[in-house]
């Protein structure tokens, strides 16, 4: 039996994206992170190399690539299902030549390239206050 997750559309930074339960719905406050990233990158010489860690549905990578036309982005996530959603968003916005996806734990898929990036951006998993208290005890 096939278990197809419900796909829905959301808008982020005036960009339409697909999300599913495999990835979090982008939060409005993440737009500030994207805005600051774009401002920073526009001041850097070309070619601009960006890493987006924990990309989820690819929201940050797609928004940066659409707004900084010569930026090249490598986006990573540990979750293969989340990366499948990101791949569809990258394809939808025709960014396959500038946004590359890699699966792995944090910097593992990039370890040989860490000195090449102009910007490393990350919106990591959220930890609630209750979860944080639990982490401190273990
Ligand atoms: C808060 S979501 C951020 C998604 C997206 N970047 C955004 O801003 O909406 C965190 C993402 O981190 C990924 N993640 C969790 N642990 C990870 C790890 N150790 N290495 C890489 N990605 C991880 C999850 O699969 C999830 O997609």
mmCIF file with all atom_site columns, N, CA and C and ligand atoms in Angstrom, residues 12 22-27 30 33 52-60 76-79 82 104-107 122-126, ligand 1:
data_model
loop_
_atom_site.group_PDB
_atom_site.id
_atom_site.type_symbol
_atom_site.label_atom_id
_atom_site.label_alt_id
_atom_site.label_comp_id
_atom_site.label_asym_id
_atom_site.label_entity_id
_atom_site.label_seq_id
_atom_site.pdbx_PDB_ins_code
_atom_site.Cartn_x
_atom_site.Cartn_y
_atom_site.Cartn_z
_atom_site.occupancy
_atom_site.B_iso_or_equiv
_atom_site.pdbx_formal_charge
_atom_site.auth_seq_id
_atom_site.auth_comp_id
_atom_site.auth_asym_id
_atom_site.auth_atom_id
_atom_site.pdbx_PDB_model_num
ATOM   1   N N   . UNK A 1 12  ? 6.462  31.836 1.145  1.00 0.00 ? 12  UNK A N   1
ATOM   2   C CA  . UNK A 1 12  ? 7.549  32.312 1.987  1.00 0.00 ? 12  UNK A CA  1
ATOM   3   C C   . UNK A 1 12  ? 8.370  33.268 1.151  1.00 0.00 ? 12  UNK A C   1
ATOM   4   N N   . UNK A 1 22  ? 6.688  15.759 6.158  1.00 0.00 ? 22  UNK A N   1
ATOM   5   C CA  . UNK A 1 22  ? 8.106  15.387 6.266  1.00 0.00 ? 22  UNK A CA  1
ATOM   6   C C   . UNK A 1 22  ? 9.009  16.575 6.561  1.00 0.00 ? 22  UNK A C   1
ATOM   7   N N   . UNK A 1 23  ? 8.463  17.785 6.471  1.00 0.00 ? 23  UNK A N   1
ATOM   8   C CA  . UNK A 1 23  ? 9.307  18.959 6.725  1.00 0.00 ? 23  UNK A CA  1
ATOM   9   C C   . UNK A 1 23  ? 8.450  19.987 7.469  1.00 0.00 ? 23  UNK A C   1
ATOM   10  N N   . UNK A 1 24  ? 9.103  20.849 8.192  1.00 0.00 ? 24  UNK A N   1
ATOM   11  C CA  . UNK A 1 24  ? 8.342  21.858 8.924  1.00 0.00 ? 24  UNK A CA  1
ATOM   12  C C   . UNK A 1 24  ? 7.854  22.941 7.969  1.00 0.00 ? 24  UNK A C   1
ATOM   13  N N   . UNK A 1 25  ? 6.741  23.573 8.341  1.00 0.00 ? 25  UNK A N   1
ATOM   14  C CA  . UNK A 1 25  ? 6.250  24.708 7.565  1.00 0.00 ? 25  UNK A CA  1
ATOM   15  C C   . UNK A 1 25  ? 7.138  25.906 7.907  1.00 0.00 ? 25  UNK A C   1
ATOM   16  N N   . UNK A 1 26  ? 7.713  26.560 6.914  1.00 0.00 ? 26  UNK A N   1
ATOM   17  C CA  . UNK A 1 26  ? 8.603  27.691 7.187  1.00 0.00 ? 26  UNK A CA  1
ATOM   18  C C   . UNK A 1 26  ? 7.911  28.755 8.043  1.00 0.00 ? 26  UNK A C   1
ATOM   19  N N   . UNK A 1 27  ? 8.650  29.269 9.006  1.00 0.00 ? 27  UNK A N   1
ATOM   20  C CA  . UNK A 1 27  ? 8.083  30.276 9.913  1.00 0.00 ? 27  UNK A CA  1
ATOM   21  C C   . UNK A 1 27  ? 8.354  31.680 9.374  1.00 0.00 ? 27  UNK A C   1
ATOM   22  N N   . UNK A 1 30  ? 11.739 33.310 9.856  1.00 0.00 ? 30  UNK A N   1
ATOM   23  C CA  . UNK A 1 30  ? 12.872 32.850 9.047  1.00 0.00 ? 30  UNK A CA  1
ATOM   24  C C   . UNK A 1 30  ? 13.112 33.794 7.864  1.00 0.00 ? 30  UNK A C   1
ATOM   25  N N   . UNK A 1 33  ? 16.027 35.969 8.570  1.00 0.00 ? 33  UNK A N   1
ATOM   26  C CA  . UNK A 1 33  ? 17.298 35.281 8.326  1.00 0.00 ? 33  UNK A CA  1
ATOM   27  C C   . UNK A 1 33  ? 17.647 35.321 6.830  1.00 0.00 ? 33  UNK A C   1
ATOM   28  N N   . UNK A 1 52  ? 23.392 25.838 3.163  1.00 0.00 ? 52  UNK A N   1
ATOM   29  C CA  . UNK A 1 52  ? 22.167 25.887 3.974  1.00 0.00 ? 52  UNK A CA  1
ATOM   30  C C   . UNK A 1 52  ? 22.048 24.545 4.701  1.00 0.00 ? 52  UNK A C   1
ATOM   31  N N   . UNK A 1 53  ? 22.403 24.552 5.971  1.00 0.00 ? 53  UNK A N   1
ATOM   32  C CA  . UNK A 1 53  ? 22.323 23.328 6.781  1.00 0.00 ? 53  UNK A CA  1
ATOM   33  C C   . UNK A 1 53  ? 20.896 23.132 7.262  1.00 0.00 ? 53  UNK A C   1
ATOM   34  N N   . UNK A 1 54  ? 20.440 21.888 7.366  1.00 0.00 ? 54  UNK A N   1
ATOM   35  C CA  . UNK A 1 54  ? 19.095 21.578 7.865  1.00 0.00 ? 54  UNK A CA  1
ATOM   36  C C   . UNK A 1 54  ? 18.039 22.238 6.981  1.00 0.00 ? 54  UNK A C   1
ATOM   37  N N   . UNK A 1 55  ? 18.101 21.978 5.702  1.00 0.00 ? 55  UNK A N   1
ATOM   38  C CA  . UNK A 1 55  ? 17.307 22.742 4.726  1.00 0.00 ? 55  UNK A CA  1
ATOM   39  C C   . UNK A 1 55  ? 15.809 22.429 4.747  1.00 0.00 ? 55  UNK A C   1
ATOM   40  N N   . UNK A 1 56  ? 15.419 21.259 5.253  1.00 0.00 ? 56  UNK A N   1
ATOM   41  C CA  . UNK A 1 56  ? 13.991 20.923 5.267  1.00 0.00 ? 56  UNK A CA  1
ATOM   42  C C   . UNK A 1 56  ? 13.422 20.914 3.860  1.00 0.00 ? 56  UNK A C   1
ATOM   43  N N   . UNK A 1 57  ? 12.380 21.706 3.622  1.00 0.00 ? 57  UNK A N   1
ATOM   44  C CA  . UNK A 1 57  ? 11.772 21.765 2.280  1.00 0.00 ? 57  UNK A CA  1
ATOM   45  C C   . UNK A 1 57  ? 12.589 22.618 1.310  1.00 0.00 ? 57  UNK A C   1
ATOM   46  N N   . UNK A 1 58  ? 13.753 23.087 1.760  1.00 0.00 ? 58  UNK A N   1
ATOM   47  C CA  . UNK A 1 58  ? 14.629 23.861 0.884  1.00 0.00 ? 58  UNK A CA  1
ATOM   48  C C   . UNK A 1 58  ? 14.346 25.343 0.881  1.00 0.00 ? 58  UNK A C   1
ATOM   49  N N   . UNK A 1 59  ? 13.550 25.779 1.827  1.00 0.00 ? 59  UNK A N   1
ATOM   50  C CA  . UNK A 1 59  ? 13.042 27.146 1.808  1.00 0.00 ? 59  UNK A CA  1
ATOM   51  C C   . UNK A 1 59  ? 14.153 28.204 1.757  1.00 0.00 ? 59  UNK A C   1
ATOM   52  N N   . UNK A 1 60  ? 15.158 28.066 2.613  1.00 0.00 ? 60  UNK A N   1
ATOM   53  C CA  . UNK A 1 60  ? 16.201 29.104 2.668  1.00 0.00 ? 60  UNK A CA  1
ATOM   54  C C   . UNK A 1 60  ? 17.047 29.052 1.399  1.00 0.00 ? 60  UNK A C   1
ATOM   55  N N   . UNK A 1 76  ? 21.828 20.846 2.873  1.00 0.00 ? 76  UNK A N   1
ATOM   56  C CA  . UNK A 1 76  ? 21.898 19.505 3.455  1.00 0.00 ? 76  UNK A CA  1
ATOM   57  C C   . UNK A 1 76  ? 20.766 19.267 4.451  1.00 0.00 ? 76  UNK A C   1
ATOM   58  N N   . UNK A 1 77  ? 20.431 18.017 4.598  1.00 0.00 ? 77  UNK A N   1
ATOM   59  C CA  . UNK A 1 77  ? 19.483 17.620 5.641  1.00 0.00 ? 77  UNK A CA  1
ATOM   60  C C   . UNK A 1 77  ? 19.743 16.149 5.946  1.00 0.00 ? 77  UNK A C   1
ATOM   61  N N   . UNK A 1 78  ? 19.437 15.749 7.158  1.00 0.00 ? 78  UNK A N   1
ATOM   62  C CA  . UNK A 1 78  ? 19.625 14.342 7.526  1.00 0.00 ? 78  UNK A CA  1
ATOM   63  C C   . UNK A 1 78  ? 18.471 13.486 7.020  1.00 0.00 ? 78  UNK A C   1
ATOM   64  N N   . UNK A 1 79  ? 17.351 14.110 6.700  1.00 0.00 ? 79  UNK A N   1
ATOM   65  C CA  . UNK A 1 79  ? 16.125 13.395 6.361  1.00 0.00 ? 79  UNK A CA  1
ATOM   66  C C   . UNK A 1 79  ? 15.951 13.267 4.848  1.00 0.00 ? 79  UNK A C   1
ATOM   67  N N   . UNK A 1 82  ? 12.538 14.710 3.703  1.00 0.00 ? 82  UNK A N   1
ATOM   68  C CA  . UNK A 1 82  ? 12.551 16.178 3.614  1.00 0.00 ? 82  UNK A CA  1
ATOM   69  C C   . UNK A 1 82  ? 13.296 16.614 2.354  1.00 0.00 ? 82  UNK A C   1
ATOM   70  N N   . UNK A 1 104 ? 22.910 14.107 4.987  1.00 0.00 ? 104 UNK A N   1
ATOM   71  C CA  . UNK A 1 104 ? 23.883 13.738 6.009  1.00 0.00 ? 104 UNK A CA  1
ATOM   72  C C   . UNK A 1 104 ? 23.700 14.552 7.268  1.00 0.00 ? 104 UNK A C   1
ATOM   73  N N   . UNK A 1 105 ? 24.534 14.225 8.249  1.00 0.00 ? 105 UNK A N   1
ATOM   74  C CA  . UNK A 1 105 ? 24.463 14.844 9.570  1.00 0.00 ? 105 UNK A CA  1
ATOM   75  C C   . UNK A 1 105 ? 25.259 16.158 9.570  1.00 0.00 ? 105 UNK A C   1
ATOM   76  N N   . UNK A 1 106 ? 24.556 17.245 9.732  1.00 0.00 ? 106 UNK A N   1
ATOM   77  C CA  . UNK A 1 106 ? 25.172 18.579 9.827  1.00 0.00 ? 106 UNK A CA  1
ATOM   78  C C   . UNK A 1 106 ? 26.241 18.786 8.750  1.00 0.00 ? 106 UNK A C   1
ATOM   79  N N   . UNK A 1 107 ? 27.511 18.987 9.159  1.00 0.00 ? 107 UNK A N   1
ATOM   80  C CA  . UNK A 1 107 ? 28.551 19.315 8.183  1.00 0.00 ? 107 UNK A CA  1
ATOM   81  C C   . UNK A 1 107 ? 29.146 18.086 7.490  1.00 0.00 ? 107 UNK A C   1
ATOM   82  N N   . UNK A 1 122 ? 21.760 28.470 8.769  1.00 0.00 ? 122 UNK A N   1
ATOM   83  C CA  . UNK A 1 122 ? 21.120 27.282 9.342  1.00 0.00 ? 122 UNK A CA  1
ATOM   84  C C   . UNK A 1 122 ? 19.943 27.683 10.219 1.00 0.00 ? 122 UNK A C   1
ATOM   85  N N   . UNK A 1 123 ? 18.823 27.042 9.995  1.00 0.00 ? 123 UNK A N   1
ATOM   86  C CA  . UNK A 1 123 ? 17.703 27.136 10.924 1.00 0.00 ? 123 UNK A CA  1
ATOM   87  C C   . UNK A 1 123 ? 17.539 25.745 11.519 1.00 0.00 ? 123 UNK A C   1
ATOM   88  N N   . UNK A 1 124 ? 18.181 25.483 12.653 1.00 0.00 ? 124 UNK A N   1
ATOM   89  C CA  . UNK A 1 124 ? 18.260 24.117 13.163 1.00 0.00 ? 124 UNK A CA  1
ATOM   90  C C   . UNK A 1 124 ? 16.941 23.657 13.775 1.00 0.00 ? 124 UNK A C   1
ATOM   91  N N   . UNK A 1 125 ? 16.873 22.356 14.136 1.00 0.00 ? 125 UNK A N   1
ATOM   92  C CA  . UNK A 1 125 ? 15.642 21.862 14.768 1.00 0.00 ? 125 UNK A CA  1
ATOM   93  C C   . UNK A 1 125 ? 15.311 22.653 16.025 1.00 0.00 ? 125 UNK A C   1
ATOM   94  N N   . UNK A 1 126 ? 14.024 22.845 16.232 1.00 0.00 ? 126 UNK A N   1
ATOM   95  C CA  . UNK A 1 126 ? 13.575 23.603 17.399 1.00 0.00 ? 126 UNK A CA  1
ATOM   96  C C   . UNK A 1 126 ? 13.542 22.711 18.636 1.00 0.00 ? 126 UNK A C   1
HETATM 97  C C1  . LIG B 2 .   ? 13.556 23.593 11.948 1.00 0.00 ? 1   LIG B C1  1
HETATM 98  S S1  . LIG B 2 .   ? 13.700 22.578 10.477 1.00 0.00 ? 1   LIG B S1  1
HETATM 99  C C2  . LIG B 2 .   ? 14.317 23.831 9.390  1.00 0.00 ? 1   LIG B C2  1
HETATM 100 C C3  . LIG B 2 .   ? 13.798 23.660 8.016  1.00 0.00 ? 1   LIG B C3  1
HETATM 101 C C4  . LIG B 2 .   ? 14.037 24.874 7.121  1.00 0.00 ? 1   LIG B C4  1
HETATM 102 N N1  . LIG B 2 .   ? 15.446 25.192 7.001  1.00 0.00 ? 1   LIG B N1  1
HETATM 103 C C5  . LIG B 2 .   ? 13.286 26.098 7.634  1.00 0.00 ? 1   LIG B C5  1
HETATM 104 O O1  . LIG B 2 .   ? 13.924 27.094 7.980  1.00 0.00 ? 1   LIG B O1  1
HETATM 105 O O2  . LIG B 2 .   ? 12.041 26.069 7.681  1.00 0.00 ? 1   LIG B O2  1
HETATM 106 C C6  . LIG B 2 .   ? 15.107 21.613 10.887 1.00 0.00 ? 1   LIG B C6  1
HETATM 107 C C7  . LIG B 2 .   ? 15.580 20.575 9.843  1.00 0.00 ? 1   LIG B C7  1
HETATM 108 O O3  . LIG B 2 .   ? 16.782 20.010 10.366 1.00 0.00 ? 1   LIG B O3  1
HETATM 109 C C8  . LIG B 2 .   ? 16.886 18.682 9.935  1.00 0.00 ? 1   LIG B C8  1
HETATM 110 N N2  . LIG B 2 .   ? 17.851 18.021 10.820 1.00 0.00 ? 1   LIG B N2  1
HETATM 111 C C9  . LIG B 2 .   ? 17.654 17.564 12.078 1.00 0.00 ? 1   LIG B C9  1
HETATM 112 N N3  . LIG B 2 .   ? 18.785 17.047 12.581 1.00 0.00 ? 1   LIG B N3  1
HETATM 113 C C10 . LIG B 2 .   ? 19.730 17.178 11.600 1.00 0.00 ? 1   LIG B C10 1
HETATM 114 C C11 . LIG B 2 .   ? 21.109 16.817 11.508 1.00 0.00 ? 1   LIG B C11 1
HETATM 115 N N4  . LIG B 2 .   ? 21.747 16.232 12.528 1.00 0.00 ? 1   LIG B N4  1
HETATM 116 N N5  . LIG B 2 .   ? 21.783 17.101 10.368 1.00 0.00 ? 1   LIG B N5  1
HETATM 117 C C12 . LIG B 2 .   ? 21.146 17.690 9.317  1.00 0.00 ? 1   LIG B C12 1
HETATM 118 N N6  . LIG B 2 .   ? 19.827 18.047 9.355  1.00 0.00 ? 1   LIG B N6  1
HETATM 119 C C13 . LIG B 2 .   ? 19.139 17.801 10.484 1.00 0.00 ? 1   LIG B C13 1
HETATM 120 C C14 . LIG B 2 .   ? 15.460 18.156 10.009 1.00 0.00 ? 1   LIG B C14 1
HETATM 121 O O4  . LIG B 2 .   ? 15.288 17.016 9.175  1.00 0.00 ? 1   LIG B O4  1
HETATM 122 C C15 . LIG B 2 .   ? 14.663 19.399 9.568  1.00 0.00 ? 1   LIG B C15 1
HETATM 123 O O5  . LIG B 2 .   ? 14.381 19.325 8.174  1.00 0.00 ? 1   LIG B O5  1
#
